[in-house]
mmCIF file of C-alpha atoms in Angstrom:
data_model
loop_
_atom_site.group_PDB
_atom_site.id
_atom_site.type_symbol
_atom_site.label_atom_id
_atom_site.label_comp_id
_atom_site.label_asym_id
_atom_site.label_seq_id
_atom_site.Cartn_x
_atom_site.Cartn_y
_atom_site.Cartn_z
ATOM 1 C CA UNK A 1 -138.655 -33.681 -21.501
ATOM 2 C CA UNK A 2 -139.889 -35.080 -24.391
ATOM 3 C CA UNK A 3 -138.005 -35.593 -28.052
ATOM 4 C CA UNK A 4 -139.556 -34.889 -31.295
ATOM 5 C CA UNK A 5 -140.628 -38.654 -31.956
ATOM 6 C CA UNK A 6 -142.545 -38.624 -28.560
ATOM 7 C CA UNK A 7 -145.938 -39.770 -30.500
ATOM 8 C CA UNK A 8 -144.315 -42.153 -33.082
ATOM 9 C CA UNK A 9 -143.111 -44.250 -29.976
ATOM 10 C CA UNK A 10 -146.374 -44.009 -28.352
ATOM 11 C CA UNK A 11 -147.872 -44.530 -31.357
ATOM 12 C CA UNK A 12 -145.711 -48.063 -32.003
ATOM 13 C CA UNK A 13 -146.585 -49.323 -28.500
ATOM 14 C CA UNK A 14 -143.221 -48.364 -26.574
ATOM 15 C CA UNK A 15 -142.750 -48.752 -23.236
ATOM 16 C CA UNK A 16 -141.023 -45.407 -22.146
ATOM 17 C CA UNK A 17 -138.692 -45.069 -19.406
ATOM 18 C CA UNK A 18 -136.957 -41.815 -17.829
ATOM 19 C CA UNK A 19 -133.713 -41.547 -18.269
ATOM 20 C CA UNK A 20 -131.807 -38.396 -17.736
ATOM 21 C CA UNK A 21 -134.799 -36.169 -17.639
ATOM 22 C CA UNK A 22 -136.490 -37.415 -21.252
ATOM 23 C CA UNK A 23 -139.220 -39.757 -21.590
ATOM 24 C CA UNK A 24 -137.729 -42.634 -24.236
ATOM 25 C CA UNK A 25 -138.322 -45.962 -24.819
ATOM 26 C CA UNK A 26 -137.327 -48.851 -23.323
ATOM 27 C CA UNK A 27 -138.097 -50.960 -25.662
ATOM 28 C CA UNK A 28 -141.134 -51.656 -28.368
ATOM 29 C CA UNK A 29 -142.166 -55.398 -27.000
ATOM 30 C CA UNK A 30 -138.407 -57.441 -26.448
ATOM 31 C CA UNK A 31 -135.199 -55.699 -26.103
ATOM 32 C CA UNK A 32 -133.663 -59.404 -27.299
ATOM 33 C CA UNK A 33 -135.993 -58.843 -30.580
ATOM 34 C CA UNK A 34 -134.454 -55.494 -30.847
ATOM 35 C CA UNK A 35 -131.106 -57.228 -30.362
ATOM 36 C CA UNK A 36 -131.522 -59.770 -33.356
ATOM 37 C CA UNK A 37 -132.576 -56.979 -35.537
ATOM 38 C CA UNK A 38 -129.680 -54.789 -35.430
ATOM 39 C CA UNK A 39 -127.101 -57.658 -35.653
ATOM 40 C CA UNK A 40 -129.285 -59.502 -38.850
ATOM 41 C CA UNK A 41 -130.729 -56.124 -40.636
ATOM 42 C CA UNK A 42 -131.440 -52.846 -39.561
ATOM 43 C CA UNK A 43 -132.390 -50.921 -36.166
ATOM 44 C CA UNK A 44 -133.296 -47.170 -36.040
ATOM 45 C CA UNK A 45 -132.588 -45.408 -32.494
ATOM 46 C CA UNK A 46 -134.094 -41.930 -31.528
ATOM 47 C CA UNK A 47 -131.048 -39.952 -29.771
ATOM 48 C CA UNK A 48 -132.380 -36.489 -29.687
ATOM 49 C CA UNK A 49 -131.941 -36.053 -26.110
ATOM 50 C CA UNK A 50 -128.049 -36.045 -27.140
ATOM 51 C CA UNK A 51 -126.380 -32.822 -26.546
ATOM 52 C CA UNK A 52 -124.863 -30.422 -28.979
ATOM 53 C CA UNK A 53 -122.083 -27.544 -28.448
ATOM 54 C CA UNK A 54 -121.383 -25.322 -31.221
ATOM 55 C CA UNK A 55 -117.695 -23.292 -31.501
ATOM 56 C CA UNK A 56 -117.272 -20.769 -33.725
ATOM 57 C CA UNK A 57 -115.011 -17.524 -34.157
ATOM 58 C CA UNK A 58 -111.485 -16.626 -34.794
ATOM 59 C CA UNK A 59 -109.560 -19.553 -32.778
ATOM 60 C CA UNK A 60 -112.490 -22.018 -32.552
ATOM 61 C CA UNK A 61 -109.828 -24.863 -34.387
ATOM 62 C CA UNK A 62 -106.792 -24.256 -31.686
ATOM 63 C CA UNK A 63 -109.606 -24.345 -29.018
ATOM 64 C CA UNK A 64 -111.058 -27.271 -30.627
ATOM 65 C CA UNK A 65 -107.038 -28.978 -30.193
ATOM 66 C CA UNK A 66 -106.395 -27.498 -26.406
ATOM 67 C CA UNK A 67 -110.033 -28.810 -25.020
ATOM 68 C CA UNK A 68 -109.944 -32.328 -26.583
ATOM 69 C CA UNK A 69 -106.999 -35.002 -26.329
ATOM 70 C CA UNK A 70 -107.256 -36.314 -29.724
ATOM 71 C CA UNK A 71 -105.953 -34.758 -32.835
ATOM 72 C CA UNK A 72 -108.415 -32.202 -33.867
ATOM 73 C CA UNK A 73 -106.359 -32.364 -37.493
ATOM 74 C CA UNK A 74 -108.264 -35.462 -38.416
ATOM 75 C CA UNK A 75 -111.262 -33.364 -39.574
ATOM 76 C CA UNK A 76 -109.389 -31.870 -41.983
ATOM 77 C CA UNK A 77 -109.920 -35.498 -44.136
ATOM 78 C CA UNK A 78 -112.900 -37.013 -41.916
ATOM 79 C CA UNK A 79 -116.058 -35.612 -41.284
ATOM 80 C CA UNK A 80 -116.104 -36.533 -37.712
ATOM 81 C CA UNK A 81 -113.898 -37.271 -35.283
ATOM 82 C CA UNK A 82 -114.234 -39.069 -31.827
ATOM 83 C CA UNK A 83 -112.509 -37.465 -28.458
ATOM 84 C CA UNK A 84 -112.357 -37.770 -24.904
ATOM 85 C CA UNK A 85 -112.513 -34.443 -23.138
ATOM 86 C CA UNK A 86 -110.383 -34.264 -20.264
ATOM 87 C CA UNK A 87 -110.090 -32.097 -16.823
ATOM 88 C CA UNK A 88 -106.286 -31.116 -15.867
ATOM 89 C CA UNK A 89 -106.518 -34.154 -13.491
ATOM 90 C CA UNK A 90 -106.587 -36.536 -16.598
ATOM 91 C CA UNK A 91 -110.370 -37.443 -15.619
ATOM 92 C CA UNK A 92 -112.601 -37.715 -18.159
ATOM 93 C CA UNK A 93 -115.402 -34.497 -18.058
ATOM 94 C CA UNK A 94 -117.036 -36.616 -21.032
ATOM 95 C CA UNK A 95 -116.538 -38.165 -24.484
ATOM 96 C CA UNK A 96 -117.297 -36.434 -27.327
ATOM 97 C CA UNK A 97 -118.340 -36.712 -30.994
ATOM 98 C CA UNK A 98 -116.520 -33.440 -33.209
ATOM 99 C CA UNK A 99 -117.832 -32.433 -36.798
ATOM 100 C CA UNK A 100 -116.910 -29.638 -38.585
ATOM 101 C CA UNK A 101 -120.198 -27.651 -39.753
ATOM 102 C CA UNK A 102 -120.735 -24.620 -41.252
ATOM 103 C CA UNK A 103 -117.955 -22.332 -40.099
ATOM 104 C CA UNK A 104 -117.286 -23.667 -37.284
ATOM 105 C CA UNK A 105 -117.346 -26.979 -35.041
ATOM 106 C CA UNK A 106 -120.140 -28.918 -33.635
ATOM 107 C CA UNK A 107 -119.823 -31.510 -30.414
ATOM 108 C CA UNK A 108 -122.414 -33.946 -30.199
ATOM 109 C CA UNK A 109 -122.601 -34.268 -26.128
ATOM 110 C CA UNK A 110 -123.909 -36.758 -23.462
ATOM 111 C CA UNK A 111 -127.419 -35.587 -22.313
ATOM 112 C CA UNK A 112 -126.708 -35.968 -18.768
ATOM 113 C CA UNK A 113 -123.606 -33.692 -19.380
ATOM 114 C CA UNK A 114 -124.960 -31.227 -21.348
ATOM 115 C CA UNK A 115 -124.782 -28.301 -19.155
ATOM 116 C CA UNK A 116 -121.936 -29.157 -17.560
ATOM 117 C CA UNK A 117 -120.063 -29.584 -20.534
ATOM 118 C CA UNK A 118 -121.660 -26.274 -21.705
ATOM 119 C CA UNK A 119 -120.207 -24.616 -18.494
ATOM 120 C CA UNK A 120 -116.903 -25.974 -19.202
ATOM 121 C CA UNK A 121 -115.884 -24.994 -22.160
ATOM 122 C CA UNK A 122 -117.694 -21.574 -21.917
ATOM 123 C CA UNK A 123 -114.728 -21.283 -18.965
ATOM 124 C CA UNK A 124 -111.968 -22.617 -20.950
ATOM 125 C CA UNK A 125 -113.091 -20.708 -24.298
ATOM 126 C CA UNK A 126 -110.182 -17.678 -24.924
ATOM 127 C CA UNK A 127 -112.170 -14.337 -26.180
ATOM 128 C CA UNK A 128 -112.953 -14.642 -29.414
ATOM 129 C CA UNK A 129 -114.481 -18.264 -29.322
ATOM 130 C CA UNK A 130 -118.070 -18.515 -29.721
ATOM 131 C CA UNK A 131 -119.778 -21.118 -27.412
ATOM 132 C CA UNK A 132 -123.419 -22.143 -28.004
ATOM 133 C CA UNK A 133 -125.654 -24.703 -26.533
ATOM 134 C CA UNK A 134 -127.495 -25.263 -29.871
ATOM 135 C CA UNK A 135 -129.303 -28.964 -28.362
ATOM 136 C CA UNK A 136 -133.004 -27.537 -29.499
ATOM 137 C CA UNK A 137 -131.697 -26.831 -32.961
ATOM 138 C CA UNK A 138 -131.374 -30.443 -33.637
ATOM 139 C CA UNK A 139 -132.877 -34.318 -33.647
ATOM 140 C CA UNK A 140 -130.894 -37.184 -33.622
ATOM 141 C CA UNK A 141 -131.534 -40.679 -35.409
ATOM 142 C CA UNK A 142 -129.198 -43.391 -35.411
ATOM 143 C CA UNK A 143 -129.725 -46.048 -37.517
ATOM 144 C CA UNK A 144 -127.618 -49.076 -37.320
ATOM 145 C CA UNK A 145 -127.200 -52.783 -38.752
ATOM 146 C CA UNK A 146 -125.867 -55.092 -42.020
ATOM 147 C CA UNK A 147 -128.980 -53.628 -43.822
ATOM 148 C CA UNK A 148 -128.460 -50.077 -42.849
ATOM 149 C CA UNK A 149 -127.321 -48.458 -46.159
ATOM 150 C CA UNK A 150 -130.413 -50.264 -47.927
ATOM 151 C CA UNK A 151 -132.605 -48.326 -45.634
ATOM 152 C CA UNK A 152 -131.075 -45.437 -45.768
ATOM 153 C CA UNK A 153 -131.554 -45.467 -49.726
ATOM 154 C CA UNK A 154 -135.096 -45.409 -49.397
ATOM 155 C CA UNK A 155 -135.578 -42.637 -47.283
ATOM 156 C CA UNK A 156 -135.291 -38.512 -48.182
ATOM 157 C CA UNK A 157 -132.306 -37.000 -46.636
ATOM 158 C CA UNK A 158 -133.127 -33.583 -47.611
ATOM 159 C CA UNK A 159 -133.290 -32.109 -44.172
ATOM 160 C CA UNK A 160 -130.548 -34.080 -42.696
ATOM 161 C CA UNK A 161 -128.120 -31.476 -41.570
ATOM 162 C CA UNK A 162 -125.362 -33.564 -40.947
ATOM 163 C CA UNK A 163 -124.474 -37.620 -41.582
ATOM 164 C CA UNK A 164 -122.042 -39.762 -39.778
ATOM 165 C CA UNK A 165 -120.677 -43.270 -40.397
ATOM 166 C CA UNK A 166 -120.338 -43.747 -36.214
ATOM 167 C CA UNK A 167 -122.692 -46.016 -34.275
ATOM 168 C CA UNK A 168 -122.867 -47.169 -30.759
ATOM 169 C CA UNK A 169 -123.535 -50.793 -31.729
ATOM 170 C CA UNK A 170 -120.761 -53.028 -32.940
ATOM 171 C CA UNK A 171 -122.642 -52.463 -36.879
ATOM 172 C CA UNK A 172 -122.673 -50.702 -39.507
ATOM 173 C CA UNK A 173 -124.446 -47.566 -39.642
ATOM 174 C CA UNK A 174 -125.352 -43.642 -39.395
ATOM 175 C CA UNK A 175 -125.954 -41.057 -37.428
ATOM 176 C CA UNK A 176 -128.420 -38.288 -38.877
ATOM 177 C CA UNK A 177 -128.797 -34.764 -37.531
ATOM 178 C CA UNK A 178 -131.682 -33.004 -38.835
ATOM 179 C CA UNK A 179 -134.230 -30.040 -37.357
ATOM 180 C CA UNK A 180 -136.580 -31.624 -35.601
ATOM 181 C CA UNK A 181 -140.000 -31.045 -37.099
ATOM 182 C CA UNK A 182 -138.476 -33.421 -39.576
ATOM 183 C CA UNK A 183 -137.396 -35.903 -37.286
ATOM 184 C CA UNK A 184 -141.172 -37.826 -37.445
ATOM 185 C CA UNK A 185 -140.964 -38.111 -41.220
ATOM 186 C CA UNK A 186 -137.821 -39.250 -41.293
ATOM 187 C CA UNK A 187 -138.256 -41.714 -38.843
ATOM 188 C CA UNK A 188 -141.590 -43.025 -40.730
ATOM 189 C CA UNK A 189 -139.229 -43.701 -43.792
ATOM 190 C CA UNK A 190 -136.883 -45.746 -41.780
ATOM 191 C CA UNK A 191 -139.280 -47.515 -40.058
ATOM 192 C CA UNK A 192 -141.414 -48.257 -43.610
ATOM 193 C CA UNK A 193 -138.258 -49.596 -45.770
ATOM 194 C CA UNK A 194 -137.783 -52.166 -42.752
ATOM 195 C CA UNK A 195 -135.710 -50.754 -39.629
ATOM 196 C CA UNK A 196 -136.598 -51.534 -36.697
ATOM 197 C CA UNK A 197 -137.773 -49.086 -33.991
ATOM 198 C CA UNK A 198 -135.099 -49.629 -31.158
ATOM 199 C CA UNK A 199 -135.269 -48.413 -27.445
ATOM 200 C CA UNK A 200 -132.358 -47.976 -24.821
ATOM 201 C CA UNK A 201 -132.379 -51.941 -23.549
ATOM 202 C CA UNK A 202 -131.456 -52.902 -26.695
ATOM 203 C CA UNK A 203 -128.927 -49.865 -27.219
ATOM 204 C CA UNK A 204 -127.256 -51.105 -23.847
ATOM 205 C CA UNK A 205 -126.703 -54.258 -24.642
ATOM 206 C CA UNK A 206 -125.204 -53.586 -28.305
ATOM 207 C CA UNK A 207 -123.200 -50.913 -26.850
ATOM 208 C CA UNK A 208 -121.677 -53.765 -24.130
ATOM 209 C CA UNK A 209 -120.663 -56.490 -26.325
ATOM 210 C CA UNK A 210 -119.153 -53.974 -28.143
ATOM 211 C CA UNK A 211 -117.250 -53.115 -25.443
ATOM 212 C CA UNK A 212 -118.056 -49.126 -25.946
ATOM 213 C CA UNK A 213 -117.805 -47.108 -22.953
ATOM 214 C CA UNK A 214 -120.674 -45.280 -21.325
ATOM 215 C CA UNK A 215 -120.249 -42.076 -19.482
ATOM 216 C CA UNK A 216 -120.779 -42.859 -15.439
ATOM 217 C CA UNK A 217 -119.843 -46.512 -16.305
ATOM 218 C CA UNK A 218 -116.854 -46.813 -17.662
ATOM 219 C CA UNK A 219 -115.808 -42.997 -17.981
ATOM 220 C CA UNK A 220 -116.492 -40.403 -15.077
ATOM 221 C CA UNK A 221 -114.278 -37.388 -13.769
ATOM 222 C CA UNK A 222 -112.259 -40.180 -11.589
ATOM 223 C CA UNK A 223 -111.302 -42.379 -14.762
ATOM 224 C CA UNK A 224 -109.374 -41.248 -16.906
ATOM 225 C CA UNK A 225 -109.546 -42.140 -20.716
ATOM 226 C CA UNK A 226 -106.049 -44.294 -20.167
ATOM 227 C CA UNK A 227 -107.384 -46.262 -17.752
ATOM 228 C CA UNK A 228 -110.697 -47.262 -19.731
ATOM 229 C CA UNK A 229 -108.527 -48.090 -22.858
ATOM 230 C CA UNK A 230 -109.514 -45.371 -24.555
ATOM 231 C CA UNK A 231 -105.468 -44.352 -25.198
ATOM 232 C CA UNK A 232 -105.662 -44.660 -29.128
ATOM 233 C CA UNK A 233 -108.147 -41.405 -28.430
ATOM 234 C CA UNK A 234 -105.220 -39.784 -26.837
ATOM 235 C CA UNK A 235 -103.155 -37.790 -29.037
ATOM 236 C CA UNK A 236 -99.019 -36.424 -27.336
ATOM 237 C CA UNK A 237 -97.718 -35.428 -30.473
ATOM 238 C CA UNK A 238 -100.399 -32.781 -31.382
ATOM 239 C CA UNK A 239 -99.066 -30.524 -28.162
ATOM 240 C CA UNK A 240 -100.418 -29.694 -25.138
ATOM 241 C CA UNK A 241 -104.300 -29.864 -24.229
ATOM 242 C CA UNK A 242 -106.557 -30.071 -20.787
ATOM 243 C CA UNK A 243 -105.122 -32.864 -18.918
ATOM 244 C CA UNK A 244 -102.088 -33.543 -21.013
ATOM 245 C CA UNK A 245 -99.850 -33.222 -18.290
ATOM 246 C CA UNK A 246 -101.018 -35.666 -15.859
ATOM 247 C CA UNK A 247 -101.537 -38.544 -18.367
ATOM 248 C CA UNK A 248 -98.057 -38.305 -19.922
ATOM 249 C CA UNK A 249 -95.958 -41.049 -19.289
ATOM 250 C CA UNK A 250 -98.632 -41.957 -16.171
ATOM 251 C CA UNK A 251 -98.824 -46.190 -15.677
ATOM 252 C CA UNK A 252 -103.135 -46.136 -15.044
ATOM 253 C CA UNK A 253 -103.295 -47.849 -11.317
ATOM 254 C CA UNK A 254 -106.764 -49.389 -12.991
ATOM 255 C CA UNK A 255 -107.513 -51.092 -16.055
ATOM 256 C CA UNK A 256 -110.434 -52.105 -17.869
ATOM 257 C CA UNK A 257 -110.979 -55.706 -18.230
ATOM 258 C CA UNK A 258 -113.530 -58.011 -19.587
ATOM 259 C CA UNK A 259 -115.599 -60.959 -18.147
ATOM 260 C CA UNK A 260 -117.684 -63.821 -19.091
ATOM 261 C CA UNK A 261 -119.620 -65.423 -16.007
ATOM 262 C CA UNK A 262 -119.378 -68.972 -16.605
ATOM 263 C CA UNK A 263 -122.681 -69.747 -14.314
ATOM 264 C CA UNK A 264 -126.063 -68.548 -15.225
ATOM 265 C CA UNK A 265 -126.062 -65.251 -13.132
ATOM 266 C CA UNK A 266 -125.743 -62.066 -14.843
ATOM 267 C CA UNK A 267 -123.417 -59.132 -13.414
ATOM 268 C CA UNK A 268 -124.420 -55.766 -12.918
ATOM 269 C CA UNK A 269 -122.645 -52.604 -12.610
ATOM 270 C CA UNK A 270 -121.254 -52.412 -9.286
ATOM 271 C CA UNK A 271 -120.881 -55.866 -8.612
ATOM 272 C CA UNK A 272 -117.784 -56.425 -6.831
ATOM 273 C CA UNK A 273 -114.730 -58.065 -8.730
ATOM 274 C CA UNK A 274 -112.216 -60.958 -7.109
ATOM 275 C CA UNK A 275 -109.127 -61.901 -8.176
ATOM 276 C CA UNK A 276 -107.895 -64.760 -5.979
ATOM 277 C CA UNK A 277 -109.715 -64.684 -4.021
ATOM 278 C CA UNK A 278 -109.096 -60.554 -3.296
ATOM 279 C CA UNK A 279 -111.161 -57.893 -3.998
ATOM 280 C CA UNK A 280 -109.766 -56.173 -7.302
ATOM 281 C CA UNK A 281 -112.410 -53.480 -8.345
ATOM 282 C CA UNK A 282 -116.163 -53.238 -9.663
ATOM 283 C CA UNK A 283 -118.031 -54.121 -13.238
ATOM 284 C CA UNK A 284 -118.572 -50.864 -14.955
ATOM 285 C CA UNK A 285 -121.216 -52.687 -17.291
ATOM 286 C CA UNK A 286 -122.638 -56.413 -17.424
ATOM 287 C CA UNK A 287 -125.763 -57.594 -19.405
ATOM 288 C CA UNK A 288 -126.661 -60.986 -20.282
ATOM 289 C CA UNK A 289 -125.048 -61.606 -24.046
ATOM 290 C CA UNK A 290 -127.599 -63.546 -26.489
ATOM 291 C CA UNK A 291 -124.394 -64.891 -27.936
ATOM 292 C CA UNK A 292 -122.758 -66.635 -26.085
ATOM 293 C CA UNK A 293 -125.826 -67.178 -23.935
ATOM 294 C CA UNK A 294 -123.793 -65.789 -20.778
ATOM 295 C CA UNK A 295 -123.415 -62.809 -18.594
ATOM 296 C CA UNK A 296 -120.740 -60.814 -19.655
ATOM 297 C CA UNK A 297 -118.636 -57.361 -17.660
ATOM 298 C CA UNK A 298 -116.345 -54.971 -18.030
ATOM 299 C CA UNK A 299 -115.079 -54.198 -14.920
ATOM 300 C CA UNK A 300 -112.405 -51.427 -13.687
ATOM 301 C CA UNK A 301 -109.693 -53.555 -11.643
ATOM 302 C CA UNK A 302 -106.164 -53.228 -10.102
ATOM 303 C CA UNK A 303 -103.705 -55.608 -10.633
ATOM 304 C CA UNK A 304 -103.822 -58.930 -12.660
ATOM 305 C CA UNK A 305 -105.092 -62.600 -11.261
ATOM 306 C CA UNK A 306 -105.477 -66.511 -12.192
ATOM 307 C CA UNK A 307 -108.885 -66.897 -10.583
ATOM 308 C CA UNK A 308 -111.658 -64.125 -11.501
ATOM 309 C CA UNK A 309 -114.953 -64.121 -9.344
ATOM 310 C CA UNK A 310 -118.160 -61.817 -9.530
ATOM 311 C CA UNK A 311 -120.251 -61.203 -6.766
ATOM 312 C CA UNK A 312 -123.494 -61.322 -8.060
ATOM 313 C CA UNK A 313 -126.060 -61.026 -4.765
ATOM 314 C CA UNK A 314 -123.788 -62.012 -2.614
ATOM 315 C CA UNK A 315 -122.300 -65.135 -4.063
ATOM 316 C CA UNK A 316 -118.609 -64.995 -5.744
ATOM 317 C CA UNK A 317 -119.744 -66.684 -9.449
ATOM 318 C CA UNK A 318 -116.709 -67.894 -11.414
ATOM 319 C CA UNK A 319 -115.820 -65.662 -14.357
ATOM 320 C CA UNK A 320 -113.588 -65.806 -17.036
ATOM 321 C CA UNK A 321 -110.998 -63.237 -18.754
ATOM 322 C CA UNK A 322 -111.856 -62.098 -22.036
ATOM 323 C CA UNK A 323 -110.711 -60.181 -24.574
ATOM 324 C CA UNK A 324 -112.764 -57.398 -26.099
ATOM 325 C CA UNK A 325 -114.967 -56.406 -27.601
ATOM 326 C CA UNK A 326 -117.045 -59.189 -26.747
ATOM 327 C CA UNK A 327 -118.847 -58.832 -30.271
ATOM 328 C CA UNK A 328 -116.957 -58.072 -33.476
ATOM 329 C CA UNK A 329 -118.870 -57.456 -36.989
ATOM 330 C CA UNK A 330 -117.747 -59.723 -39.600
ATOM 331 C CA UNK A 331 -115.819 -58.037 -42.064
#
């Protein structure tokens, strides 16, 4: 599948990649480029082949609280709000963006997830809820960085549908939703006031030393949102929702942790984790981090340690705890 900015990346010599069934790019000529951009002035990401979910009818809100573990009340002052979306087993089904819109809700979706999330709530939905895969009816542009608000000034929003101030970089920034025939010249705007065109390498590596999760990383149906330290997204006191009971007063057996190799290999997801000596768990995530000009992980582990390894092709490279996120935006 292609997005509506197909050409424009073709067009500013991308090199595509498939990832989850869409053709997107990689990266326009140096993901590290890309890297420097978004931290120093202003990147601009196509996301289209995000999902979106659409509730509406009479009990669409108390759906909205039952289906989702954090408070759905939040809305009711923000125009967004962020939620895991839990299975009765506490696992995580996916994580989930919520805006109110129009009369009724909209989820903003994983693209690998979006039918199964479709099929999910369609089977939790009481009569009366309305649930519509709506994915076609909408582009997605995120554009991110210190310079982002200067960019965004020079473009026309008139189409945009709906604006967020989320990102999935450690910056500044927004997230547009707009129809997308209007996607290109939008995009053009961006890209003409001075963002720069952005492709998943450099989206992966943001999204790391920020320490954000990615779904199939460090969220899946077998980790729970507790687990990958996602509890602040976890909301008791709103009442009962999908999962509640079996992460209530639950101690996670795993935790994620986070690690900077101290030699010059870089760690992978699915590299093995040591502690002592003793094989505690596997990274979720590792890139190599222009900053400190190391490899860094998050990796889901049991139990604590002195000594951290990574086996990175078959050598245990020392590694060192650290706290995260690896990257925090001065304020």
């Amino acid at each position: 599948m292609r997005t509506p900015l197909y050409d424009e990346h073709i067009a500013a010599g991308a090199k595509m990649t498939a990832y989850c069934g869409w053709e997107l790019p990689l990266h326009y000529g140096g993901i590290l480029a890309e890297h420097v951009a978004v931290r120093r002035r202003a990147g601009v990401f196509d996301v289209s082949h995000m999902g979106e979910i659409y509730l509406s009818g009479a009990g669409a809100f108390d759906f909205l609280q039952a289906l989702l573990t954090n408070d759905m009340r939040r809305l009711e002052t923000k125009p967004w709000v962020y939620s895991p979306m839990c299975g009765e087993s506490g696992g995580t089904v996916d994580d989930v963006v919520a805006y109110r819109h129009g009369d009724g809700f909209l989820l903003c979706v994983n693209a690998a997830n979006t039918e199964k999330d479709f099929a999910w709530i369609r089977q939790n939905a009481p009569p009366g809820v309305c649930v519509e895969n709506v994915s076609d009816s909408f582009a997605q542009l995120a554009l991110q960085g210190p310079a982002a608000a200067d960019v965004l000034k020079k473009a026309d929003l008139s189409a945009v549908l709906l604006q967020s101030g989320t990102g999935y970089t450690g910056e500044r920034g927004f997230e547009l939703f707009l129809p997308p025939a209007a996607a290109p010249k939008l995009w053009r705007e961006m890209t003409e006031a001075g963002a720069q065109p952005c492709g998943l390498g450099a989206r992966d590596l943001l999204r790391t030393e920020a320490s954000l999760p990615l779904y199939g990383h460090e969220l899946d149906e077998d980790i729970s949102p507790v687990e990958a330290g996602l509890e602040r997204f976890v909301c008791f006191e709103k009442g009962n929702f999908i999962g509640r009971g079996a992460l209530a007063g639950v101690r996670p057996p795993r935790r994620l942790i986070g690690l900077t190799a101290q030699g010059r290999a870089v760690p992978r997801a699915g590299c093995e984790v040591l502690g002592d000596g003793v094989p505690l768990g596997k990274v979720t995530s590792g890139c190599f981090s222009p900053g400190p000009a190391r490899g860094i992980a998050m990796a889901l582990v049991t139990g604590e340690a002195e000594k951290y390894e990574i086996v990175i092709r078959d050598k245990a490279e020392p590694a060192v705890l650290t706290g995260m996120p690896f990257y925090r935006r001065a304020k």
